[in-house]
Short mmCIF file of C-alpha atoms in Angstrom, two decimals:
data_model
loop_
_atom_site.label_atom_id
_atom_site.label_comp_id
_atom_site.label_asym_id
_atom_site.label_seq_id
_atom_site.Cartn_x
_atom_site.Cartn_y
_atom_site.Cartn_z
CA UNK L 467 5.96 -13.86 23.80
CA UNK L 468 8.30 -11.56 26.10
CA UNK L 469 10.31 -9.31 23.53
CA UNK L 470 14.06 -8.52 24.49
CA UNK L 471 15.31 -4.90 24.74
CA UNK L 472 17.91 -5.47 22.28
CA UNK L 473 15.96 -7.23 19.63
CA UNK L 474 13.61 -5.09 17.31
CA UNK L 475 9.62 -5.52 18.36
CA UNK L 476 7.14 -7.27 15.97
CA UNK L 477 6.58 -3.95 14.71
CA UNK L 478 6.33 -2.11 11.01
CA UNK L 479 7.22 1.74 10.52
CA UNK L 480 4.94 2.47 7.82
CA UNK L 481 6.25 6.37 5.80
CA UNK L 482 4.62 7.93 2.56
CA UNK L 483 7.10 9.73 1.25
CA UNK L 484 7.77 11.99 -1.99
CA UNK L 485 11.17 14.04 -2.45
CA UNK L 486 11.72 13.98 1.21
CA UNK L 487 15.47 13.33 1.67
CA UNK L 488 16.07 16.30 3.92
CA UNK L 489 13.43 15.42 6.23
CA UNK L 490 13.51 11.44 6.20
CA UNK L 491 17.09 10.80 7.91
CA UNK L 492 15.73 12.07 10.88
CA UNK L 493 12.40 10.05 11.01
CA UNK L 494 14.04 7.12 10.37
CA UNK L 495 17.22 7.28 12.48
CA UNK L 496 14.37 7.85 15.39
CA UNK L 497 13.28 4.61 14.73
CA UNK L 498 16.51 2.17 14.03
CA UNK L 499 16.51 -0.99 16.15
CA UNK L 500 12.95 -0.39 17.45
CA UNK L 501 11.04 -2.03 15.05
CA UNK L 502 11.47 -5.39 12.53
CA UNK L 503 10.62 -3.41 9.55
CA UNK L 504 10.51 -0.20 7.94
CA UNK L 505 8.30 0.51 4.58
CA UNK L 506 9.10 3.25 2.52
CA UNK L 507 6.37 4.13 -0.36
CA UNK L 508 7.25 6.33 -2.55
CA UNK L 509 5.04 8.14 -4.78
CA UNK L 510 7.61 9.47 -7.70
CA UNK L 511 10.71 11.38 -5.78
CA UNK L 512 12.94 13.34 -8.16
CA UNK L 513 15.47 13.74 -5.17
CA UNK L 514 17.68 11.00 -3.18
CA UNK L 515 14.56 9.85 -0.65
CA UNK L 516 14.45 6.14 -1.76
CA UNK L 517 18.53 5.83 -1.72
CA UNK L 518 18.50 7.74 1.53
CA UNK L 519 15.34 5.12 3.07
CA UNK L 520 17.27 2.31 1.39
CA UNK L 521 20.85 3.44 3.42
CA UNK L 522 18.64 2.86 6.79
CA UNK L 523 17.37 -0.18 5.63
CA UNK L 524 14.15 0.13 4.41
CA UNK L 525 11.90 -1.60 2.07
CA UNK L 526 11.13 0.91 -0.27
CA UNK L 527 7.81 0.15 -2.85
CA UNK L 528 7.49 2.88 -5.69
CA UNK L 529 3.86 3.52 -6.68
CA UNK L 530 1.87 6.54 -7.97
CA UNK L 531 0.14 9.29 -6.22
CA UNK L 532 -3.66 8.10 -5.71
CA UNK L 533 -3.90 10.47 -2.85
CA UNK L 534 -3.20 10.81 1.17
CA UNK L 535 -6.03 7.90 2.18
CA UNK L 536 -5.21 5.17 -0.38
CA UNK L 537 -1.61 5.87 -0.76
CA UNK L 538 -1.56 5.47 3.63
CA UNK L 539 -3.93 1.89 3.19
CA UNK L 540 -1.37 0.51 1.07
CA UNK L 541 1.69 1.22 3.59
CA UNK L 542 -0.88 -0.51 5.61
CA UNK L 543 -1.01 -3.60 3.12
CA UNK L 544 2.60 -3.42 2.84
CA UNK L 545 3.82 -4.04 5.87
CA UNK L 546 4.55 -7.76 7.34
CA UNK L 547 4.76 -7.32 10.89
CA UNK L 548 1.49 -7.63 12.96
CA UNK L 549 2.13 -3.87 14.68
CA UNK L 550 1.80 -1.03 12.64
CA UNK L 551 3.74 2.54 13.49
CA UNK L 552 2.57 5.54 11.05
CA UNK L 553 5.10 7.91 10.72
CA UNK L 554 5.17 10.95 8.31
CA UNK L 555 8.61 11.93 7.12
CA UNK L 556 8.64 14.75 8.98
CA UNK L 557 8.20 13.17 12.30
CA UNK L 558 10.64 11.15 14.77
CA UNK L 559 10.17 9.05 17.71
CA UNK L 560 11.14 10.50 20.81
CA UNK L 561 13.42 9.11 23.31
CA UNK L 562 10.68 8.38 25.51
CA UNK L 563 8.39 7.25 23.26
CA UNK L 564 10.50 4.57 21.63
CA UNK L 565 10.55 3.52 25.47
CA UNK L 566 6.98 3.65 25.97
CA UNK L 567 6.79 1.56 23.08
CA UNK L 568 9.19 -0.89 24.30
CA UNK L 569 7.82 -1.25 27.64
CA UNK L 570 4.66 -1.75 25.43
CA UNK L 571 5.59 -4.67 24.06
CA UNK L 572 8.02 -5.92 27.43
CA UNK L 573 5.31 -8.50 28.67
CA UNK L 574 4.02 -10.09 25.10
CA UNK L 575 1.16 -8.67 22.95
CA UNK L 576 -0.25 -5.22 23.95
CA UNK L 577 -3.56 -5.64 25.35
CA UNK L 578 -5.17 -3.11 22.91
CA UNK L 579 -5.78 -2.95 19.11
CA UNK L 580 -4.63 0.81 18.80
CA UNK L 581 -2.40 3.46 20.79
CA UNK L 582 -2.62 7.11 20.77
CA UNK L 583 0.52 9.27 20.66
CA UNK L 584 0.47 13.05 21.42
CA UNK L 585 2.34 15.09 18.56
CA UNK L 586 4.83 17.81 19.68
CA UNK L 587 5.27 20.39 16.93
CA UNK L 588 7.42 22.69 16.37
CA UNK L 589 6.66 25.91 14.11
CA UNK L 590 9.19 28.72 12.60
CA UNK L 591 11.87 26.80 14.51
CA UNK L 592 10.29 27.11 18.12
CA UNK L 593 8.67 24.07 19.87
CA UNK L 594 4.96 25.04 20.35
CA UNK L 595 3.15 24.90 23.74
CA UNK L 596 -0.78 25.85 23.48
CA UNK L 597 -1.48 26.04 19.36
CA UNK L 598 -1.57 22.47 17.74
CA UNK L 599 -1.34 21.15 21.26
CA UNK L 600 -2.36 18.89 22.74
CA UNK L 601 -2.29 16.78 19.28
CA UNK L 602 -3.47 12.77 20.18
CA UNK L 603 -2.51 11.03 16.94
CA UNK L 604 -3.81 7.24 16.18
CA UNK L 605 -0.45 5.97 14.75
CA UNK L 606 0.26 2.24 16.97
CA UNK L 607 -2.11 -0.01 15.39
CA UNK L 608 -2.49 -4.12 15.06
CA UNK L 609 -2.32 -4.20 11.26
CA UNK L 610 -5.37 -6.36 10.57
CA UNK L 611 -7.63 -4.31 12.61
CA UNK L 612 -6.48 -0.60 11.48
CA UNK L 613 -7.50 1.20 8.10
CA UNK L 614 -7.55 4.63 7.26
CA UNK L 615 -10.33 6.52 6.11
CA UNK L 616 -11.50 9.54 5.00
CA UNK L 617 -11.37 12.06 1.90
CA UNK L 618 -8.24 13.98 -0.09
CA UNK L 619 -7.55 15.32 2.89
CA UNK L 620 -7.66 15.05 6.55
CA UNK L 621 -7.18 11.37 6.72
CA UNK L 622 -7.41 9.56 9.53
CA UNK L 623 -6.19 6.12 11.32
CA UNK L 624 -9.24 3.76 12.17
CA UNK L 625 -9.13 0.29 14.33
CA UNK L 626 -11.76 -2.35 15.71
CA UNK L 627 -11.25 -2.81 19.03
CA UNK L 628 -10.30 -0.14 22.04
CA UNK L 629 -7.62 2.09 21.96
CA UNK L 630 -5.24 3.49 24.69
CA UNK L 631 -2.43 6.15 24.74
CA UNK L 632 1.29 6.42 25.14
CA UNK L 633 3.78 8.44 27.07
CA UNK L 634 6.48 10.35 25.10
CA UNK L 635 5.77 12.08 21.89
CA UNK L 636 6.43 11.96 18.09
CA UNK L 637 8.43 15.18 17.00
CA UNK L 638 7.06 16.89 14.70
CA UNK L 639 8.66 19.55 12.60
CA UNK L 640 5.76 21.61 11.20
CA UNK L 641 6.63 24.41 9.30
CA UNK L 642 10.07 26.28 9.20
CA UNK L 643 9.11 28.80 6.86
CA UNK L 644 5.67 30.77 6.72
CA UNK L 645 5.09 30.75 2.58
CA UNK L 646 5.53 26.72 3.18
CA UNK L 647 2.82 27.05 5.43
CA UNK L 648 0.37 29.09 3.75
CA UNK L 649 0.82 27.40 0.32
CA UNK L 650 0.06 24.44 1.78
CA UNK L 651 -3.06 25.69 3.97
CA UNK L 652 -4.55 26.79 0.34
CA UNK L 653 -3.45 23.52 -1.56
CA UNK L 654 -5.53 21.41 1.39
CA UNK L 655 -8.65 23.64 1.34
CA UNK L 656 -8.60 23.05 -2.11
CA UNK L 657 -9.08 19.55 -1.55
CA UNK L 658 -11.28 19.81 1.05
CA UNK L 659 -13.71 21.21 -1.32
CA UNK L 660 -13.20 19.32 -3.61
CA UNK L 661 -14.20 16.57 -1.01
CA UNK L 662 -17.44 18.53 -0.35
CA UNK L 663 -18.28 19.04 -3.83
CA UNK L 664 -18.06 15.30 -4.71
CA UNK L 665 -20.38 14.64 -1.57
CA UNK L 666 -23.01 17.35 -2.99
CA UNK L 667 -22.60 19.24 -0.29
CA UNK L 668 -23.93 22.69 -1.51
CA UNK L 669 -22.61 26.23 -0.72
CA UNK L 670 -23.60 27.77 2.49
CA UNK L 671 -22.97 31.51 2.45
CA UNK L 672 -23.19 31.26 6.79
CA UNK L 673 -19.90 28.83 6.55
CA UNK L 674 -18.23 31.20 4.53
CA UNK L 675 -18.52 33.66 7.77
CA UNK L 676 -18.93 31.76 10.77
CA UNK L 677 -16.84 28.37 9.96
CA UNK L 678 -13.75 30.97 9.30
CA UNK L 679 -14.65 32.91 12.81
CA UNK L 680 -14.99 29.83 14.61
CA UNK L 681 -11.64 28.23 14.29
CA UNK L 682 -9.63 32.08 14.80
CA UNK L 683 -11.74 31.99 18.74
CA UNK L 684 -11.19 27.65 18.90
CA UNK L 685 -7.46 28.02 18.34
CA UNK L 686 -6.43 31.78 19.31
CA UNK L 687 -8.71 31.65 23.08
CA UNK L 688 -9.65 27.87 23.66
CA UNK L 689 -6.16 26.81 22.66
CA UNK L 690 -4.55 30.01 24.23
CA UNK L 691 -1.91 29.83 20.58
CA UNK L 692 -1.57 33.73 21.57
CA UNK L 693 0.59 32.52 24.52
CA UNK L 694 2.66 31.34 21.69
CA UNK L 695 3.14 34.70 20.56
CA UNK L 696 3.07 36.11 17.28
CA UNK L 697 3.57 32.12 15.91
CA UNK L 698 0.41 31.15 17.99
CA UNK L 699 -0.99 34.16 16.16
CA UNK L 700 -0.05 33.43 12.42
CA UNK L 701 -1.50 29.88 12.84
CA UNK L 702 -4.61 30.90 14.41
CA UNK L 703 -4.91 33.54 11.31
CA UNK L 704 -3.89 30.56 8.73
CA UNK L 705 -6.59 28.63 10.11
CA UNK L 706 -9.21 30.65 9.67
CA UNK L 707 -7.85 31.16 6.28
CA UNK L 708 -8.08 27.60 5.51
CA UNK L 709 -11.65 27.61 6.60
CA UNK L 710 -12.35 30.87 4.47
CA UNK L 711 -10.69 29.42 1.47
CA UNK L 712 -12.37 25.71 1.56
CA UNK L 713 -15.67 27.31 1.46
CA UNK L 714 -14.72 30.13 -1.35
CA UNK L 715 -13.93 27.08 -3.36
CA UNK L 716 -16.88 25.53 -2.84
CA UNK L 717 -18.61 29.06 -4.06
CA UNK L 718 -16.46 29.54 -7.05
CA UNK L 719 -17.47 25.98 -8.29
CA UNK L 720 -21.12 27.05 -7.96
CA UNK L 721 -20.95 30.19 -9.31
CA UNK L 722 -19.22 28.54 -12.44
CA UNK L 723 -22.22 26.12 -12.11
CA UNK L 724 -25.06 28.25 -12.11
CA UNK L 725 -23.68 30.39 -14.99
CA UNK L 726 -22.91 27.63 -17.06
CA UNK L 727 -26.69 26.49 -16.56
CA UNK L 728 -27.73 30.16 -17.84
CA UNK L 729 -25.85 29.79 -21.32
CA UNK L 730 -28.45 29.31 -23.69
#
């Protein structure tokens, strides 16, 4: 079936959101008349997010907070449409992405299950060019063949079938002020041990050095985020710290272990 320019595509916009009414206008005004539907699940917002998703015309579905991974799988469930676009609230469609995506869809059903789209990000209020970049998201899937997987953290878009990439990118508005950034980067190694401690994954005092090392040289030389100047610098710093922190977690819980197991 050839879809018409001017019609919306077979297509779901899937958003977690929770108190996100600043950032959510702009997501979703990125995406009006491209797609059939737009889900809204929101986890709990104290703010205006599910009258602001309801003004664009969203379905909004109110559930708790199970975490990133199930809370993304039941957008997934959610949505009607046989396409599936994954959007955070703070990303928008692009101009040229919401083309791609049209001419995508021009000549009937894509030919693949899944569609990678580069994320453009934009840190301290300057658009990035080597840290973070380039950033190949899996976020156009067929519905029945996508899930997400993964732990508290990190989660990540899955599909049966092969996968291809789009032109244009999803705009991504990272961080716009640096305690937002590092609170978060310690909340998320947080759960990212926590992820290794329920796997039994033991303490490794080499991690603690070398994993923190190796991602300061992956993103400050391989990525070149110093041409980014001192913003290529703080994240290369903050991702070490993430690294550094994840793994002091991990020691703290077995420290507590091992002198809990020393009380008579």
């Amino acid at each position: 079936m050839t879809v018409s320019a001017e019609r919306p595509l077979p297509l779901s916009v899937a958003i977690i959101a929770r108190n996100e009414e600043a950032r959510l206008p702009r997501c979703l005004e990125s995406v009006s008349g491209l797609a059939a539907e737009i889900v809204v699940l929101d986890s709990g917002s104290a703010d205006a997010t599910v009258a602001v998703a309801e003004r664009f015309g969203a379905r909004v579905e109110i559930t708790d907070w199970p975490g990133f991974t199930v809370q993304k799988n039941r957008a997934l469930v959610a949505c009607h449409q046989p396409w599936v676009l994954s959007l955070d609230a703070d990303e928008a469609v692009s101009p040229a992405l919401a083309d791609a995506i049209r001419a995508l869809f021009a000549a009937g059903d894509p030919p693949r299950t899944g569609y990678f789209i580069n994320r453009r990000n934009r840190y301290l209020g300057v658009w990035l060019r080597h840290a973070w970049t380039p950033e190949w998201r899996l976020r156009l899937v067929a519905r029945d063949q996508a899930r997400w997987t993964g732990g508290r953290v990190h989660e990540q878009l899955t599909v049966t079938g092969p996968t291809g990439r789009l032109a244009g990118d999803l705009l991504h508005e990272s961080y716009d002020r640096l305690d937002d950034h590092l609170h978060r980067t310690i909340a998320y190694a947080r759960l990212g041990a926590e992820d290794l401690i329920a796997r039994g994954k033991p303490f490794r005092a080499y991690k603690l050095l070398l994993s923190p090392l190796g991602r300061l040289m992956r993103i400050l030389l391989l990525q070149q985020s110093w041409r980014d100047g001192w913003r290529g610098v703080l994240i290369a710093a903050s991702s070490m710290l993430a690294a550094f922190a994840k793994h002091a977690f991990v020691l703290e819980h077995h420290l507590r272990n091992t002198e809990r197991n020393r009380r008579p």
